[in-house]
Coordinates of C-alpha atoms in Angstrom, one line a residue:
M16 CA -37.0 51.9 166.7
P17 CA -34.8 49.8 164.5
K18 CA -35.8 49.4 160.9
K19 CA -37.0 46.1 159.4
N20 CA -34.6 44.6 156.9
V21 CA -36.2 43.4 153.6
F22 CA -34.1 41.2 151.3
I23 CA -34.8 41.3 147.6
I24 CA -33.8 38.6 145.1
G25 CA -32.6 40.4 142.0
L26 CA -32.5 44.0 143.4
D27 CA -31.9 46.5 140.6
D28 CA -31.5 50.3 140.6
F29 CA -34.8 51.0 138.8
N30 CA -36.9 49.2 141.3
R31 CA -34.7 50.2 144.3
D32 CA -35.7 53.8 143.6
K33 CA -39.4 52.6 143.6
L34 CA -38.9 50.8 146.9
E35 CA -37.2 53.9 148.5
R36 CA -40.2 56.0 147.6
L37 CA -42.7 53.6 149.3
P38 CA -44.3 54.7 152.6
Q39 CA -42.7 51.5 154.1
A40 CA -39.3 53.0 153.4
K41 CA -39.7 54.9 156.6
E42 CA -39.6 51.7 158.6
C43 CA -37.7 49.4 156.2
E44 CA -34.2 49.1 154.7
F45 CA -33.9 47.1 151.4
H46 CA -31.0 44.8 150.7
A47 CA -30.0 42.5 147.9
A48 CA -30.1 38.8 148.8
L49 CA -29.0 38.6 145.1
D50 CA -28.1 41.4 142.8
I51 CA -29.9 41.7 139.4
S52 CA -26.5 40.7 137.8
D53 CA -26.8 37.3 139.6
I54 CA -30.1 36.4 137.8
R55 CA -30.2 38.3 134.5
N56 CA -27.9 38.2 131.5
V57 CA -26.1 35.2 132.9
D58 CA -24.6 32.2 131.0
Q59 CA -26.3 29.7 133.2
Y60 CA -28.5 29.3 136.3
D61 CA -26.7 27.3 139.0
I62 CA -29.6 27.1 141.4
K63 CA -27.8 25.5 144.2
H64 CA -25.1 28.1 144.0
L65 CA -27.6 30.9 143.9
I66 CA -29.5 29.6 146.9
D67 CA -26.2 29.1 148.9
K68 CA -25.1 32.6 147.9
A69 CA -28.3 34.3 149.0
T70 CA -28.3 32.2 152.2
R71 CA -24.7 33.3 153.1
T72 CA -25.6 36.9 152.4
M73 CA -28.6 36.8 154.7
E74 CA -26.8 34.8 157.4
A75 CA -23.8 37.2 157.4
F76 CA -26.0 40.3 157.7
D77 CA -25.4 42.3 160.9
G78 CA -29.0 42.8 161.9
T79 CA -32.4 41.2 161.8
V80 CA -33.6 39.4 158.7
D81 CA -37.3 40.3 158.5
A82 CA -38.4 39.5 155.0
I83 CA -37.4 37.9 151.7
T84 CA -39.2 38.5 148.4
S85 CA -38.7 39.1 144.6
Y86 CA -40.5 40.9 141.8
Y87 CA -38.6 38.9 139.2
D88 CA -39.6 35.6 137.5
F89 CA -37.3 32.6 137.6
P90 CA -35.3 32.1 139.6
G91 CA -36.6 34.9 141.9
T92 CA -40.1 33.5 142.4
V93 CA -39.0 29.9 143.2
M94 CA -36.1 30.9 145.5
T95 CA -38.4 33.1 147.6
P96 CA -40.3 30.3 149.4
I97 CA -37.1 28.2 149.8
L98 CA -35.4 31.1 151.6
A99 CA -38.5 32.1 153.5
E100 CA -38.8 28.6 154.9
R101 CA -35.1 28.4 155.7
F102 CA -35.2 31.7 157.7
G103 CA -38.6 31.2 159.2
L104 CA -40.1 34.2 157.3
P105 CA -43.6 34.8 155.8
G106 CA -44.2 33.6 152.3
P107 CA -46.0 31.2 150.0
T108 CA -45.3 27.4 150.0
L109 CA -42.9 26.2 147.3
E110 CA -45.5 23.7 146.0
S111 CA -48.0 26.5 145.3
V112 CA -45.3 28.5 143.5
L113 CA -44.2 25.5 141.4
K114 CA -47.8 24.9 140.4
C115 CA -47.8 28.5 139.0
E116 CA -44.3 28.2 137.4
N117 CA -44.7 24.8 135.7
K118 CA -46.9 25.5 132.7
Y119 CA -48.1 21.9 132.3
W120 CA -48.7 21.2 136.0
S121 CA -50.4 24.6 136.2
R122 CA -52.8 23.6 133.4
L123 CA -53.6 20.3 135.1
E124 CA -54.6 22.1 138.2
Q125 CA -56.6 24.8 136.3
R126 CA -58.5 22.0 134.5
K127 CA -59.9 20.9 137.9
V128 CA -61.6 24.2 138.6
I129 CA -61.9 26.3 135.4
P130 CA -62.1 23.8 132.5
D131 CA -64.2 26.1 130.3
H132 CA -61.6 28.9 130.5
I133 CA -58.5 27.1 129.3
P134 CA -57.4 25.9 125.9
Q135 CA -56.7 22.3 124.9
F136 CA -53.1 21.4 125.9
R137 CA -50.6 18.6 125.5
A138 CA -47.1 18.1 126.9
F139 CA -44.4 16.8 124.5
D140 CA -40.8 16.0 124.3
P141 CA -38.9 18.2 121.8
F142 CA -36.3 15.4 121.5
D143 CA -38.9 13.0 120.2
D144 CA -38.9 12.9 116.4
E145 CA -42.5 11.7 116.4
A146 CA -43.8 14.4 118.8
Y147 CA -45.9 16.2 116.3
A148 CA -47.9 13.2 115.4
G149 CA -48.7 12.5 119.0
L150 CA -50.0 16.0 119.9
G151 CA -53.5 15.5 118.6
L152 CA -53.9 19.3 118.0
L153 CA -54.9 20.8 114.7
P154 CA -52.7 23.8 113.7
P155 CA -52.4 26.6 114.4
F156 CA -51.3 26.1 117.9
W157 CA -48.7 27.5 120.3
I158 CA -45.7 25.7 121.8
K159 CA -43.6 26.9 124.7
P160 CA -41.3 25.3 127.3
I161 CA -42.9 24.0 130.6
K162 CA -40.7 26.7 132.2
S163 CA -39.9 30.1 130.5
F164 CA -40.8 33.7 130.8
R165 CA -41.4 36.6 128.5
S166 CA -42.4 34.2 125.7
Y167 CA -38.9 32.7 125.5
L168 CA -39.0 29.8 123.0
A169 CA -42.7 30.3 122.4
F170 CA -43.7 29.8 118.8
Q171 CA -47.0 29.8 116.9
I172 CA -47.1 26.7 114.8
N173 CA -49.0 26.7 111.5
D174 CA -48.0 23.3 110.1
E175 CA -45.7 20.3 110.6
R176 CA -42.9 21.8 108.5
Q177 CA -42.7 24.8 110.8
F178 CA -42.9 22.6 113.9
R179 CA -39.9 20.6 112.7
A180 CA -38.1 23.8 111.7
V181 CA -38.0 25.2 115.2
M182 CA -37.3 22.0 117.0
P183 CA -33.4 22.3 116.7
L184 CA -33.5 25.7 118.4
C185 CA -35.9 24.3 121.1
R186 CA -33.6 21.4 121.7
E187 CA -30.6 23.6 121.9
K188 CA -32.1 26.3 124.3
V189 CA -34.6 24.4 126.4
G190 CA -32.0 23.5 129.0
F191 CA -31.1 27.1 129.8
M192 CA -34.1 27.4 132.2
G193 CA -35.4 23.9 131.9
E194 CA -32.4 22.1 133.6
P195 CA -32.2 24.3 136.7
F196 CA -36.0 24.3 137.0
L197 CA -36.0 20.5 136.9
Y198 CA -33.3 20.5 139.6
L199 CA -35.8 22.4 141.8
M200 CA -38.7 20.2 140.9
R201 CA -36.7 17.0 141.8
H202 CA -35.0 18.3 144.9
F203 CA -37.8 20.2 146.6
G204 CA -40.7 17.9 146.6
A205 CA -42.6 18.0 143.3
P206 CA -44.5 14.8 142.7
P207 CA -42.6 12.2 140.6
E208 CA -45.2 12.2 137.8
I209 CA -44.4 15.9 137.3
A210 CA -40.7 16.1 138.2
E211 CA -39.7 13.0 136.2
M212 CA -41.8 13.5 133.1
P213 CA -39.7 13.5 129.9
E214 CA -41.9 16.1 128.2
R215 CA -40.2 19.6 128.3
F216 CA -42.7 21.6 126.2
V217 CA -46.4 22.1 126.2
A218 CA -48.6 22.7 123.1
E219 CA -51.8 24.7 123.4
S220 CA -54.7 25.5 121.1
P221 CA -54.9 29.2 120.3
I222 CA -56.7 31.6 122.5
G223 CA -56.9 35.4 121.9
G224 CA -58.8 38.6 122.2
W225 CA -58.4 41.6 124.4
Q226 CA -55.4 40.8 126.7
C227 CA -55.0 42.1 130.2
T228 CA -53.3 41.2 133.5
L229 CA -54.9 41.2 136.9
E230 CA -52.6 42.3 139.8
G231 CA -53.6 40.8 143.1
Y232 CA -52.6 39.0 146.3
S233 CA -53.7 36.3 148.7
Y234 CA -53.5 36.9 152.4
N235 CA -54.7 34.4 155.0
G236 CA -56.7 32.6 152.4
R237 CA -58.5 35.6 151.0
V238 CA -57.8 36.7 147.4
H239 CA -57.8 40.4 146.6
I240 CA -57.5 42.1 143.1
Y241 CA -56.4 45.7 143.1
G242 CA -55.6 46.5 139.5
V243 CA -56.2 45.5 135.9
V244 CA -53.6 46.3 133.2
D245 CA -54.2 46.2 129.4
S246 CA -51.6 44.4 127.4
V247 CA -51.7 45.9 124.0
H248 CA -50.0 44.1 121.1
E249 CA -48.1 45.4 118.1
Q250 CA -50.4 45.3 115.0
D251 CA -50.5 41.8 113.5
S252 CA -48.0 40.5 116.0
S253 CA -47.8 38.6 119.3
S254 CA -45.2 41.0 120.7
F255 CA -46.4 43.6 123.2
A256 CA -46.5 47.2 122.3
R257 CA -47.4 48.6 125.7
Y258 CA -48.9 47.9 129.1
E259 CA -51.7 50.5 129.9
Y260 CA -53.2 51.2 133.3
P261 CA -56.0 51.3 134.2
S262 CA -57.7 48.9 131.9
S263 CA -60.4 50.0 129.4
L264 CA -62.1 46.6 129.6
P265 CA -65.7 46.8 130.8
L266 CA -66.0 46.3 134.5
E267 CA -68.4 43.3 134.1
I268 CA -65.7 41.5 132.1
Q269 CA -63.0 42.4 134.7
H270 CA -65.2 41.0 137.5
R271 CA -65.6 37.7 135.5
M272 CA -61.8 37.5 135.2
M273 CA -61.5 38.2 139.0
D274 CA -63.8 35.3 139.8
V275 CA -61.7 32.9 137.6
A276 CA -58.4 34.2 139.2
R277 CA -59.8 33.5 142.7
M278 CA -60.6 29.9 141.8
V279 CA -57.2 29.3 140.4
V280 CA -55.3 30.9 143.4
Q281 CA -57.3 28.9 145.9
Q282 CA -56.9 25.7 143.9
F283 CA -53.1 26.1 143.9
G284 CA -53.1 26.9 147.6
L285 CA -51.1 30.1 146.8
D286 CA -51.3 32.3 150.0
N287 CA -49.4 35.1 151.6
S288 CA -48.2 36.0 148.1
A289 CA -48.7 38.6 145.4
F290 CA -49.7 37.3 141.9
N291 CA -50.5 38.5 138.5
A292 CA -52.9 36.6 136.3
E293 CA -53.0 37.0 132.5
F294 CA -56.3 36.7 130.6
F295 CA -57.8 37.1 127.1
Y296 CA -61.4 38.3 126.5
D297 CA -62.7 37.1 123.1
Q298 CA -65.3 39.7 122.3
T299 CA -66.9 37.7 119.5
S300 CA -67.7 34.7 121.6
D301 CA -67.9 36.6 125.0
Q302 CA -65.4 34.1 126.3
V303 CA -62.9 34.7 129.1
W304 CA -59.7 32.7 128.6
F305 CA -57.1 32.1 131.3
L306 CA -53.5 32.3 130.0
E307 CA -51.3 32.0 133.1
I308 CA -50.5 33.0 136.6
N309 CA -47.2 34.3 138.1
P310 CA -46.7 34.3 141.9
R311 CA -45.3 37.8 142.1
V312 CA -46.0 41.4 141.3
S313 CA -45.1 42.3 137.7
Q314 CA -42.1 44.6 137.9
A315 CA -43.0 45.8 134.4
H316 CA -46.0 47.5 136.0
T317 CA -44.3 49.2 138.9
D318 CA -43.9 52.6 137.2
I319 CA -47.4 52.8 135.8
F320 CA -48.9 52.0 139.2
E321 CA -46.8 54.7 140.8
K322 CA -47.9 57.2 138.2
V323 CA -51.6 56.5 138.8
H324 CA -51.6 55.6 142.6
G325 CA -48.7 57.7 143.8
V326 CA -46.9 54.6 145.0
S327 CA -46.0 51.4 143.1
H328 CA -47.5 48.1 143.9
L329 CA -44.2 47.0 145.3
S330 CA -46.0 48.3 148.4
V331 CA -48.2 45.2 148.3
M332 CA -45.2 43.0 147.9
V333 CA -43.3 44.5 150.9
D334 CA -46.3 44.2 153.2
L335 CA -46.9 40.6 152.3
A336 CA -43.2 39.8 152.8
L337 CA -43.5 41.3 156.3
G338 CA -46.5 39.1 157.0
R339 CA -49.1 41.7 157.0
K340 CA -52.2 42.6 155.0
P341 CA -51.4 45.3 152.3
K342 CA -53.1 48.6 152.5
P343 CA -55.5 49.6 149.7
M344 CA -54.1 51.2 146.6
E345 CA -55.5 54.8 146.5
R346 CA -55.7 57.0 143.4
K347 CA -53.2 59.7 144.5
G348 CA -50.9 59.7 141.6
Q349 CA -49.9 62.5 139.2
F350 CA -51.7 61.0 136.2
N351 CA -55.1 59.4 135.3
V352 CA -53.6 56.9 133.0
A353 CA -50.1 55.5 132.4
G354 CA -48.3 53.3 129.9
H355 CA -45.2 51.2 129.7
F356 CA -44.2 51.3 126.0
M357 CA -41.9 48.7 124.5
F358 CA -39.9 50.0 121.4
R359 CA -39.0 47.0 119.2
T360 CA -37.2 45.9 116.1
V361 CA -37.9 42.7 114.2
E362 CA -34.5 42.7 112.5
S363 CA -31.5 41.3 114.2
G364 CA -28.1 43.0 114.1
K365 CA -25.4 44.9 116.0
V366 CA -26.2 48.1 117.8
V367 CA -24.1 51.0 116.4
R368 CA -25.8 54.0 118.1
V369 CA -28.4 54.5 120.8
P370 CA -30.4 57.7 121.7
S371 CA -28.2 60.2 123.5
A372 CA -28.6 61.1 127.1
K373 CA -29.0 64.7 126.1
A374 CA -31.9 64.0 123.8
I375 CA -33.6 61.9 126.5
D376 CA -33.1 64.7 129.1
K377 CA -34.7 67.2 126.7
L378 CA -37.7 64.8 126.3
R379 CA -38.1 64.5 130.1
Q380 CA -38.0 68.3 130.4
R381 CA -40.9 68.5 127.9
Q382 CA -42.7 65.6 129.5
P383 CA -42.4 65.7 133.3
G384 CA -42.7 62.1 134.7
T385 CA -41.6 60.4 131.5
Y386 CA -38.8 57.9 131.9
V387 CA -36.7 56.1 129.2
K388 CA -34.7 52.9 129.7
I389 CA -32.3 51.8 127.0
P390 CA -31.4 48.1 127.7
V391 CA -28.9 47.9 124.8
K392 CA -25.5 49.6 124.2
P393 CA -23.3 50.2 121.2
G394 CA -21.4 47.2 120.1
Q395 CA -23.9 44.8 121.5
H396 CA -25.6 42.2 119.2
L397 CA -29.3 41.9 119.6
K398 CA -29.2 38.1 119.4
D399 CA -27.2 38.3 122.7
L400 CA -30.2 39.9 124.5
Q401 CA -31.8 37.5 127.1
G402 CA -35.5 37.4 128.0
Q403 CA -36.8 38.3 124.5
D404 CA -39.8 36.8 122.7
M405 CA -39.1 34.9 119.5
Y406 CA -40.4 37.5 117.1
S407 CA -38.7 40.8 118.0
F408 CA -36.1 42.6 120.1
E409 CA -37.0 45.0 122.8
I410 CA -34.5 47.9 122.6
A411 CA -36.2 50.7 124.6
N412 CA -38.8 51.1 127.4
V413 CA -40.7 54.4 127.8
F414 CA -42.9 55.0 130.8
I415 CA -45.4 57.8 130.2
G416 CA -48.4 59.2 132.2
G417 CA -51.2 61.3 130.8
R418 CA -54.5 63.0 131.5
D419 CA -56.2 60.4 129.4
Q420 CA -55.2 57.8 126.8
T421 CA -55.0 60.4 124.0
D422 CA -52.6 62.6 125.9
M423 CA -50.5 59.6 126.8
L424 CA -50.3 58.4 123.1
D425 CA -49.5 61.9 121.9
K426 CA -46.6 62.0 124.3
Y427 CA -45.3 58.6 123.0
D428 CA -45.5 59.9 119.4
E429 CA -43.2 62.7 120.6
A430 CA -40.9 60.3 122.3
L431 CA -40.5 58.2 119.1
A432 CA -38.6 61.1 117.6
V433 CA -36.0 60.7 120.3
L434 CA -35.7 56.9 120.0
Q435 CA -33.2 56.9 117.1
F436 CA -31.1 53.8 116.9
D437 CA -28.5 52.7 114.3
I438 CA -28.4 49.0 113.9
E439 CA -26.1 47.1 111.5
K440 CA -28.6 44.6 110.3
D441 CA -28.1 40.9 109.8
P442 CA -29.3 39.4 106.5
D443 CA -31.9 37.2 108.3
P444 CA -34.9 38.3 110.4
V445 CA -35.5 37.0 113.9
I446 CA -37.6 34.0 112.9
T447 CA -38.5 32.9 109.3

């Protein structure tokens, strides 16, 4: 029986290995509609070119085209429904995806169904010199582009001076994702009041607490949640230190979050799609806060799901792309808990030395199952890294499984001895 051909937008080696280990690999072959190099570490996003390139690749394929999907944020998530419709394949509607991706439109839709679970918010134009006065929000508050990922151009604002200090950078960089996203909004059916609005940023009152992410999917109108991941921050920082699975959050709180997520997904009309929804739980006020929703699996969680379940949640993504209900995620993994650790530096500079392959191999021999990714190389300047938050640079990723949290954290302490970088530091930190 011929295999089904599943096309991936942004296929990379790390996740290709995960895909090849899925049970579905016996019946599927995985192909790149676009390579990872087409959508990451690029100078610009030419959306029309990317859509045309993926279309040509799929049309020229000698065989059936059975599915299209992506585990990457922009432009992967927004291209998926466009290509699915073009090739008559299962997938979510573009409108439902855009409601997730546009942070302001998303908040407007959320306010209709979960007004008590979202912060105050205002859209503003960073090119308007009087924008601060028109916000009507008391600091501190957060600002971020209407379209971004991984906290790109997201700043905590404590006063008007700081707001004005970051505006030149916001004006300079907002077009990198903002312009191609606007192209999509204007050419693929977003309502004019959203697609034509001059405001490019959104300001939100602060929310916080225990942060976690719900991984789920919607299939034929029914919403399912299959995993909750804790997002642990660096001490006294908004930057993430690790993702830990499964969550330690009390089940009663997890179920409250699940109820909120279901209302949002159904309000957006997101169906036949995976999603991940980010939340805060404020333990002092017993308040569940909804941060955002992404219409995809989180590729940052693939390894930790594989360590606990025996297969990654890319299994869910593939089933949905093929138009079928995903199978339950069973606990058949090698570990009880798993973490994706992000090793960071707050000081900018040029990379001189990275951990040696020999040292990493020795660590993996001592810790079966541990995997280390080094996304930087000697000679590279940290300011050239894309997809970073505005307060630190992520220079290593360590994936660790353990019997329990203590065992996992002990292994990371051992791994830290291996993560030796030499960085020729710049005189100024990331953000002052």
